[in-house]
Short mmCIF file of C-alpha atoms and ligand atoms in Angstrom, two decimals:
data_model
loop_
_atom_site.label_atom_id
_atom_site.label_comp_id
_atom_site.label_asym_id
_atom_site.label_seq_id
_atom_site.Cartn_x
_atom_site.Cartn_y
_atom_site.Cartn_z
CA MET S 1 -36.53 1.83 30.72
CA ARG S 2 -33.07 1.51 29.73
CA ASP S 3 -31.46 4.56 28.01
CA VAL S 4 -31.33 3.60 24.67
CA ILE S 5 -27.78 4.21 23.54
CA GLU S 6 -26.72 5.59 20.47
CA TRP S 7 -23.64 4.17 19.09
CA PRO S 8 -21.97 7.41 17.28
CA VAL S 9 -22.86 6.94 13.82
CA THR S 10 -20.00 8.00 11.25
CA PRO S 11 -21.85 10.15 8.30
CA ALA S 12 -21.45 8.19 4.92
CA SER S 13 -20.26 11.71 3.40
CA HIS S 14 -16.95 11.32 5.68
CA LEU S 15 -17.10 7.25 4.36
CA ASP S 16 -17.52 8.79 0.92
CA THR S 17 -14.06 10.96 0.96
CA ALA S 18 -11.78 10.14 -1.61
CA LEU S 19 -8.36 9.23 1.22
CA VAL S 20 -6.58 10.60 -2.55
CA SER S 21 -8.18 12.28 -5.60
CA GLY S 22 -6.23 13.10 -8.59
CA GLN S 23 -7.01 14.46 -11.92
CA ALA S 24 -5.38 14.54 -15.06
CA LEU S 25 -2.23 13.43 -13.51
CA THR S 26 1.25 13.84 -15.99
CA ARG S 27 4.33 12.94 -14.93
CA ASP S 28 7.44 13.50 -17.03
CA PHE S 29 11.47 12.53 -16.37
CA GLN S 30 13.87 14.02 -18.39
CA VAL S 31 16.48 11.77 -19.76
CA GLY S 32 19.46 13.67 -21.23
CA THR S 33 17.53 15.61 -24.36
CA GLN S 34 14.62 13.06 -24.43
CA THR S 35 11.61 13.81 -22.21
CA VAL S 36 10.42 10.26 -20.34
CA GLN S 37 6.12 10.43 -20.40
CA ALA S 38 5.94 8.47 -17.89
CA LEU S 39 2.25 9.35 -17.02
CA GLN S 40 0.06 11.14 -18.90
CA GLY S 41 -3.94 12.06 -17.27
CA VAL S 42 -4.49 10.31 -14.47
CA SER S 43 -7.29 10.37 -13.01
CA VAL S 44 -7.47 8.63 -10.02
CA GLN S 45 -9.66 8.33 -6.63
CA VAL S 46 -8.89 5.75 -4.22
CA ARG S 47 -11.92 5.27 -0.96
CA PRO S 48 -12.19 3.51 2.47
CA GLY S 49 -12.34 0.02 1.59
CA ASP S 50 -11.49 0.08 -2.11
CA ARG S 51 -8.66 -3.43 -3.07
CA ILE S 52 -7.70 -2.30 -6.49
CA ALA S 53 -4.86 -3.83 -8.39
CA LEU S 54 -2.57 -1.22 -11.03
CA LEU S 55 -1.83 -4.33 -13.70
CA GLY S 56 0.72 -3.53 -16.24
CA THR S 57 3.90 -4.46 -18.19
CA SER S 58 6.78 -3.31 -17.46
CA GLY S 59 7.71 0.59 -18.01
CA SER S 60 3.29 1.26 -17.87
CA GLY S 61 4.12 4.11 -15.05
CA LYS S 62 2.65 1.73 -12.34
CA SER S 63 5.92 3.16 -9.31
CA THR S 64 5.08 6.21 -11.00
CA LEU S 65 1.69 6.38 -10.10
CA LEU S 66 2.34 4.76 -6.60
CA HIS S 67 5.05 7.19 -5.82
CA LEU S 68 2.29 10.42 -6.58
CA LEU S 69 -0.13 8.79 -4.50
CA GLY S 70 2.43 7.81 -1.47
CA ALA S 71 3.47 11.84 -1.28
CA LEU S 72 6.87 10.51 -2.80
CA ASP S 73 7.09 11.84 -5.84
CA THR S 74 5.13 15.52 -7.07
CA PRO S 75 2.76 15.44 -10.77
CA THR S 76 4.60 17.72 -13.55
CA SER S 77 1.29 18.77 -14.04
CA GLY S 78 -2.90 17.54 -12.71
CA THR S 79 -3.64 18.62 -9.21
CA LEU S 80 -3.42 15.76 -6.31
CA SER S 81 -4.90 15.89 -3.10
CA TRP S 82 -5.91 13.47 0.15
CA PRO S 83 -9.27 14.96 1.09
CA ALA S 84 -10.02 12.01 3.93
CA LEU S 85 -6.35 12.33 4.73
CA GLY S 86 -4.61 15.60 5.43
CA ALA S 87 -1.87 17.45 3.96
CA ALA S 88 1.32 15.64 1.92
CA GLU S 89 3.97 16.02 4.68
CA THR S 90 1.35 14.81 6.87
CA LEU S 91 1.33 10.83 5.56
CA ARG S 92 4.03 9.39 6.26
CA PRO S 93 5.27 7.26 8.74
CA GLY S 94 1.81 6.59 10.04
CA LYS S 95 -2.01 7.40 7.14
CA VAL S 96 -0.14 6.42 4.03
CA SER S 97 2.73 2.71 4.09
CA PHE S 98 4.56 1.59 1.76
CA VAL S 99 5.42 -2.65 0.50
CA PHE S 100 7.79 -2.66 -2.18
CA GLN S 101 9.36 -5.05 -4.37
CA ALA S 102 11.74 -6.70 -2.55
CA GLN S 103 15.01 -5.31 -0.53
CA SER S 104 13.59 -2.97 1.63
CA LEU S 105 13.92 -4.04 5.20
CA LEU S 106 16.98 -2.16 6.51
CA PRO S 107 20.42 -4.85 6.75
CA PRO S 108 21.64 -3.98 10.35
CA LEU S 109 17.84 -4.02 12.17
CA SER S 110 16.42 -7.30 12.87
CA ALA S 111 12.43 -8.08 11.51
CA LEU S 112 11.21 -7.31 15.19
CA GLU S 113 13.43 -4.06 14.96
CA ASN S 114 12.13 -3.37 10.93
CA VAL S 115 8.63 -3.84 12.53
CA ALA S 116 8.90 -1.35 14.75
CA MET S 117 10.83 1.87 13.47
CA PRO S 118 7.77 3.21 11.74
CA LEU S 119 6.07 3.62 14.81
CA ILE S 120 8.96 4.81 16.34
CA LEU S 121 9.89 7.12 13.47
CA ASP S 122 5.91 8.21 14.93
CA GLY S 123 7.34 9.54 18.03
CA GLN S 124 5.81 6.20 20.21
CA ASP S 125 8.47 5.19 22.88
CA THR S 126 10.45 1.95 21.91
CA PRO S 127 9.23 -0.97 24.74
CA SER S 128 5.76 -0.29 23.59
CA ALA S 129 6.57 -0.13 19.83
CA LEU S 130 8.35 -3.37 20.02
CA ARG S 131 5.95 -4.91 21.81
CA GLU S 132 3.22 -4.04 19.01
CA ALA S 133 5.45 -4.79 16.04
CA GLN S 134 6.32 -8.45 18.01
CA ASP S 135 2.10 -9.05 18.08
CA TRP S 136 1.89 -8.15 14.46
CA LEU S 137 4.85 -10.66 13.74
CA GLU S 138 2.74 -13.39 15.39
CA ARG S 139 0.16 -12.86 13.15
CA LEU S 140 1.78 -13.54 10.36
CA ASP S 141 3.18 -16.90 12.00
CA LEU S 142 6.83 -14.82 12.18
CA GLY S 143 6.91 -14.72 15.77
CA ALA S 144 9.67 -17.35 15.57
CA LEU S 145 11.64 -15.18 13.64
CA ALA S 146 11.61 -11.66 15.04
CA ALA S 147 15.54 -11.72 15.98
CA GLN S 148 16.25 -12.39 12.61
CA LEU S 149 18.20 -10.12 10.10
CA PRO S 150 16.70 -9.66 6.88
CA GLU S 151 19.92 -11.50 5.08
CA GLU S 152 18.20 -14.81 7.27
CA LEU S 153 14.63 -15.48 5.56
CA SER S 154 13.89 -16.20 2.65
CA GLY S 155 11.87 -13.89 0.04
CA GLY S 156 8.20 -15.41 1.63
CA GLN S 157 9.10 -14.18 5.54
CA ALA S 158 11.07 -11.33 4.38
CA GLN S 159 8.45 -9.81 2.44
CA ARG S 160 5.93 -10.75 5.23
CA VAL S 161 7.84 -8.42 7.31
CA ALA S 162 7.71 -6.24 5.00
CA VAL S 163 3.62 -6.24 5.44
CA ALA S 164 4.26 -6.86 8.85
CA ARG S 165 6.10 -3.11 9.38
CA ALA S 166 3.97 -1.91 6.64
CA LEU S 167 0.14 -2.54 8.68
CA VAL S 168 1.92 -1.56 12.18
CA THR S 169 1.21 1.90 11.96
CA ARG S 170 -2.97 1.14 11.16
CA PRO S 171 -2.66 3.91 8.19
CA ARG S 172 -5.91 4.51 5.43
CA LEU S 173 -4.18 3.17 2.91
CA ILE S 174 -1.69 0.64 1.45
CA LEU S 175 0.32 1.44 -1.31
CA ALA S 176 2.69 -1.73 -2.46
CA ASP S 177 4.98 -2.03 -5.59
CA GLU S 178 4.58 -5.55 -7.30
CA PRO S 179 5.17 -6.91 -3.39
CA THR S 180 4.87 -10.31 -5.23
CA GLY S 181 8.12 -9.92 -8.05
CA GLN S 182 10.59 -11.28 -6.78
CA LEU S 183 8.27 -15.16 -5.53
CA ASP S 184 7.34 -17.87 -7.00
CA SER S 185 3.48 -18.15 -7.34
CA VAL S 186 2.68 -19.84 -4.34
CA THR S 187 4.84 -17.78 -2.34
CA ALA S 188 3.67 -15.34 -4.48
CA GLN S 189 -0.53 -16.00 -3.15
CA HIS S 190 0.23 -16.97 0.31
CA LEU S 191 1.58 -13.20 0.99
CA MET S 192 -1.89 -12.10 -1.13
CA ASP S 193 -3.34 -13.97 1.87
CA VAL S 194 -1.86 -12.48 4.33
CA LEU S 195 -1.45 -9.02 2.98
CA LEU S 196 -6.01 -9.19 2.56
CA SER S 197 -6.50 -10.97 6.07
CA VAL S 198 -4.75 -8.51 8.01
CA MET S 199 -5.99 -5.03 5.71
CA VAL S 200 -8.43 -3.55 8.57
CA PRO S 201 -11.66 -3.19 7.11
CA GLY S 202 -12.02 0.53 5.63
CA ALA S 203 -8.11 0.91 4.91
CA ALA S 204 -7.27 1.42 1.52
CA LEU S 205 -4.96 -0.89 -1.01
CA VAL S 206 -3.55 -0.09 -4.07
CA LEU S 207 -1.12 -3.06 -5.11
CA ALA S 208 0.95 -2.84 -8.79
CA THR S 209 2.04 -6.37 -10.08
CA HIS S 210 2.19 -7.07 -13.64
CA ASP S 211 1.12 -10.73 -13.03
CA PRO S 212 -2.75 -11.49 -14.09
CA ALA S 213 -3.36 -13.67 -11.21
CA VAL S 214 -2.54 -11.40 -8.72
CA ALA S 215 -4.06 -8.66 -9.90
CA ALA S 216 -7.33 -11.39 -9.88
CA ARG S 217 -7.44 -10.89 -5.74
CA LEU S 218 -8.38 -7.79 -5.86
CA ASP S 219 -12.23 -5.74 -6.66
CA ASP S 220 -10.53 -3.37 -9.11
CA VAL S 221 -8.15 -4.14 -11.65
CA TRP S 222 -7.13 -1.01 -13.58
CA HIS S 223 -4.98 -1.29 -16.75
CA LEU S 224 -1.90 1.08 -17.31
CA GLN S 225 -0.56 1.00 -20.78
CA GLY S 226 2.41 3.55 -21.66
CA GLY S 227 1.93 5.61 -18.72
CA ALA S 228 -2.15 6.18 -19.17
CA VAL S 229 -5.37 3.57 -17.66
CA SER S 230 -6.76 2.06 -20.70
CA GLN S 231 -9.43 0.28 -19.14
CA ILE S 232 -11.22 -0.40 -15.57
CA THR S 233 -12.18 -4.33 -14.56
CA ARG S 234 -13.97 -6.15 -11.77
CA SER S 235 -12.40 -8.72 -10.60
CA ASP S 236 -16.11 -10.46 -9.70
CA ARG S 237 -18.85 -8.50 -12.36
CA GLY S 238 -16.49 -8.32 -15.22
CA THR S 239 -15.28 -4.98 -17.05
CA VAL S 240 -17.14 -1.78 -16.46
P1 ADP P 301 6.74 0.63 -14.27
O1 ADP P 301 6.63 0.40 -13.24
O2 ADP P 301 4.50 -0.05 -14.55
O3 ADP P 301 8.03 -0.48 -14.34
P2 ADP P 301 7.51 2.68 -14.33
O4 ADP P 301 5.95 3.83 -13.15
O5 ADP P 301 7.74 2.73 -13.19
O6 ADP P 301 7.22 2.02 -15.03
O7 ADP P 301 8.39 3.58 -15.20
C1 ADP P 301 7.53 4.31 -16.24
C2 ADP P 301 8.09 4.81 -17.55
O8 ADP P 301 9.11 6.02 -16.60
C3 ADP P 301 9.44 4.25 -17.70
O9 ADP P 301 9.33 4.52 -19.42
C4 ADP P 301 10.27 4.50 -16.85
O10 ADP P 301 11.47 3.98 -17.82
C5 ADP P 301 10.52 5.83 -17.06
N1 ADP P 301 10.56 6.81 -15.48
C6 ADP P 301 10.30 6.05 -14.29
N2 ADP P 301 11.03 6.69 -13.07
C7 ADP P 301 12.04 7.73 -14.08
C8 ADP P 301 13.07 7.69 -13.85
N3 ADP P 301 13.23 8.26 -12.06
N4 ADP P 301 14.26 8.95 -14.45
C9 ADP P 301 13.82 8.23 -15.48
N5 ADP P 301 13.01 7.91 -16.37
C10 ADP P 301 11.93 6.96 -15.64
MG1 MG P 302 7.32 -0.48 -11.24
#
């Protein structure tokens, strides 16, 4: 009789562990004598597999919230932790990646070198980092552009390179700050196709946008207004 092989099963409690959890987050900025309250008590939980859009007009606090979730900034008050990922200083590069709006590629480096950079910063040897970077460029239909400098790429191509760079470390949490903000609507939807198709199952995406058509591509939409979440809707199931 053959042995019954039991695959290791990840306990449900582990799958439920939040990647990032924030309670009553506020962030004040001092501008001269004035205090700008960019976030006014936002509580968030991002879990494996979540696809969340932060939808709001300019100045509603989207970037501020993303920066807190990725430990690029610290809250003025409230608590923030990464239960499934560890301490803030261990998150980048590797477990948490950012995609920014535009012009975030390092200008003197080729597309290939830009994509390899997070792996090299993470301690991987350069030849294998470059090989993995080339694989990612090919997956995103950018293989032929590996040697190009950022200034030689179109806006859509540059953003796809930025997506490859964000995904090359196989992060658990991807934070995208208006990644389609500089793209026309067709190119924007193509970037969303690419981003969603290469997401590793179990990774989570939080994407800030002011474009409802982009937000509609994700599962949950958090409406930000004046530094607070005014409403949460589920793209396919109506308001929750
Ligand atoms: P969004 O990304 O939705 O456009 P932000 O998070 O960038 O909004 O900004 C929210 C508010 O905080 C705005 O009023 C903005 O002017 C202010 N703000 C953001 N960053 C800073 C900063 N570094 N210094 C001063 N004010 C800031
Ligand atoms: Mg912003």
